[in-house]
Structures are given as structure tokens and as C-alpha cells.
Amino acid sequence: RVWQKGALAESEALRYIQQIGEALTLIHNNGLLHRDIKPLNIMVRKSQLEAVLIDFGIAREFTPNLTQTHTQSLSDGFAPIEQYDWRAKRGAYTDVYALAATLYALLTGEMPMPSPVRAFGTVLEPPKQLNPKISDRVNHGILQGMAMKPEERPQSVAEWLGLLGRSKVIPGLSPEDYQKLRQLLSAKKWQEADQETAALMLKASGREGWLRVADIDKFPAQDLRIIDQLWREYSSDRFGLTTQQRIWQNVVDSHKNEWKAWCCFGDRVGWRSKGNWLAYSSLNFTPNAPLGQLPALVVSDSFALRHQEAMVSLLSRQDL
């Protein structure tokens, strides 16, 4: 999916990497290396927001730091340099490189440079240069995990995960959290569903009051897609985040000035009338509302500047 829709939000990528990392730790404790960690070998179970590592076809037993013979099966971009030598020493640090390279790909949408190319002196472009939204701590953790020399990498997955600052990951919502929203949408209670959507997003972000741009940027894309899917399903594609995103992209392409584009967007989705922003309570919460009017995600009765900043950030996300 990354190659099709672009980079993931840092919080979502870290959640998946954390889950895969915990599984790898168990694998390593049983004396096995996976040897082929990459985005294509990670399956996400949508109903559980859970990432699962698959394809153990080239997994092999290993003894840490002991030279052993391994078949040369690998994936360019994700395999460390020692995997290109069938007699090189291997350890948990071998999978650490691949896991770090996978995080590189998830956060940039780009294939990491193959390690043999780096071995000839080509410098790996730091992920933060490709995606400025990546935090300094995660950027450093990726580069440390992708160190060319095995001894310069963290020697275990747990050690590497510690470099990423796990406490900053937004844990996401559980399937049970969406039950009320689903019920309200099914009953066509649009205003209550909109308010529940805002409440869910605040809950997931650990916020009260309103969502900041920083909260939107870190918000798990998986949860945004579930919210969007529910709105589109029960409104027959009349409402939803991707419906709004298409309208926003259309007006942005027609206006160089962001404020003018925002006002035009407000006109299109029915948040403005005759040049004035409507009070939230004055919106048309019926099936006949303008295309893309909901979710409005307004937590007060007015479309304040902070609402514009958060919504523009949300509608500009490439991973919806």
C-alpha cells in the first residue's frame, strides 16, 4: 500500500513496527532469523489494527556472531551487507537492519538504497530529508538501525525499538470504540455522528477541546480510513473525509491563495453562505446537505481559524 498511496503517518508506522518488533524478538529468542523483512511481508488486519509478519520461507537458525553458511536469499534495499556474503556472521542485528529499512520505506514512500551501493561510498539519504514530518528521534533511530557495520547497529530488536521513543506512539482506537459512531450513522443521526467523530479523534489523540495541526499530522491513518469508510458507507458516498479531500484538492488547484481556497471550500461543502461562515448549529444535518459537508469536526459553534488549520492539514494527508 505504501508504494501506491505514499508514506504513512509516523504514529501509524511506529505502531506497526512495534508489533513486528515484538514478534521478531520472540523469533530471535527461538534461535531464528527472518531474513526477509520488508513492507510486502507485513500484513495489516484492518479489523484489529494489527500488523503481522508473514513469509518465513527463508528464515534460518542462527548462533549469534558465529560464522555459518546461509543461502543468499534477500531483498535489495532491505537486506544488510552481511546477507550478500553467504559465509558472513549474522545475528539479531541482521533483522534490525531490515526492520529499520522497512520503517524508512513506510515513512518516506521510497525504497531504501541497497546496501552494496552504500558499500561503494554512496551515502544513504536521511529519511527526514525525504519527509520533514519525521521526528529527529525516529530519523536517528532509522539511521542507527541501518548502520553498514553490524557492530554499529543495536544488537537486538528491543534495543533498537528503545531508540524510537515508543511512548510517543498514538495507540489508535479499538473496534469497540467505533460502535457508537456506527450506530449513529446507521440511524442517520448526522449531527450526533459528527460530534462522536470529533470525540473519537480527541480521545485517540489524548486531547481535550480541539485538535491541533500536530495532532492531525500524527493521527493514525488506519483510524482515519475507518472513520472515512463508515461515513461513506452510511451516506452512500455523500459524506466522508475522502469526499472532502477531492473537493479540497479541486479548489486548491484553482486558487493560489490558501485562504481563498478555504473560503471556496466552505462554499462548496455548505459551511459558508453568502460570503459568511455559518454557525455549526445552522448546518444542514440532513441527507440533502451539500456534498462533503460532514464530518465537520467542529467542537464549538464556530469555524475558527484553528479549525481551518487542522482541516487543511487533514485534507492534505496523502495516506487517507
JSON list of N, CA and C in Angstrom, two decimals, residues 173-180:
[
{"chain": "A", "resi": 173, "resn": "LEU", "atom": "N", "xyz": [-7.47, 3.53, 18.00]},
{"chain": "A", "resi": 173, "resn": "LEU", "atom": "CA", "xyz": [-8.75, 3.17, 18.59]},
{"chain": "A", "resi": 173, "resn": "LEU", "atom": "C", "xyz": [-9.01, 1.68, 18.38]},
{"chain": "A", "resi": 174, "resn": "SER", "atom": "N", "xyz": [-9.77, 1.11, 19.29]},
{"chain": "A", "resi": 174, "resn": "SER", "atom": "CA", "xyz": [-10.14, -0.30, 19.16]},
{"chain": "A", "resi": 174, "resn": "SER", "atom": "C", "xyz": [-11.44, -0.40, 18.36]},
{"chain": "A", "resi": 175, "resn": "PRO", "atom": "N", "xyz": [-11.75, -1.58, 17.81]},
{"chain": "A", "resi": 175, "resn": "PRO", "atom": "CA", "xyz": [-13.02, -1.74, 17.08]},
{"chain": "A", "resi": 175, "resn": "PRO", "atom": "C", "xyz": [-14.23, -1.37, 17.92]},
{"chain": "A", "resi": 176, "resn": "GLU", "atom": "N", "xyz": [-14.17, -1.62, 19.24]},
{"chain": "A", "resi": 176, "resn": "GLU", "atom": "CA", "xyz": [-15.30, -1.30, 20.12]},
{"chain": "A", "resi": 176, "resn": "GLU", "atom": "C", "xyz": [-15.55, 0.20, 20.18]},
{"chain": "A", "resi": 177, "resn": "ASP", "atom": "N", "xyz": [-14.49, 0.99, 20.02]},
{"chain": "A", "resi": 177, "resn": "ASP", "atom": "CA", "xyz": [-14.64, 2.45, 20.08]},
{"chain": "A", "resi": 177, "resn": "ASP", "atom": "C", "xyz": [-15.54, 2.98, 18.97]},
{"chain": "A", "resi": 178, "resn": "TYR", "atom": "N", "xyz": [-15.66, 2.24, 17.89]},
{"chain": "A", "resi": 178, "resn": "TYR", "atom": "CA", "xyz": [-16.43, 2.72, 16.74]},
{"chain": "A", "resi": 178, "resn": "TYR", "atom": "C", "xyz": [-17.90, 2.30, 16.78]},
{"chain": "A", "resi": 179, "resn": "GLN", "atom": "N", "xyz": [-18.30, 1.53, 17.77]},
{"chain": "A", "resi": 179, "resn": "GLN", "atom": "CA", "xyz": [-19.66, 1.02, 17.78]},
{"chain": "A", "resi": 179, "resn": "GLN", "atom": "C", "xyz": [-20.71, 2.13, 17.83]},
{"chain": "A", "resi": 180, "resn": "LYS", "atom": "N", "xyz": [-20.49, 3.12, 18.69]},
{"chain": "A", "resi": 180, "resn": "LYS", "atom": "CA", "xyz": [-21.46, 4.21, 18.81]},
{"chain": "A", "resi": 180, "resn": "LYS", "atom": "C", "xyz": [-21.54, 5.00, 17.52]}
]
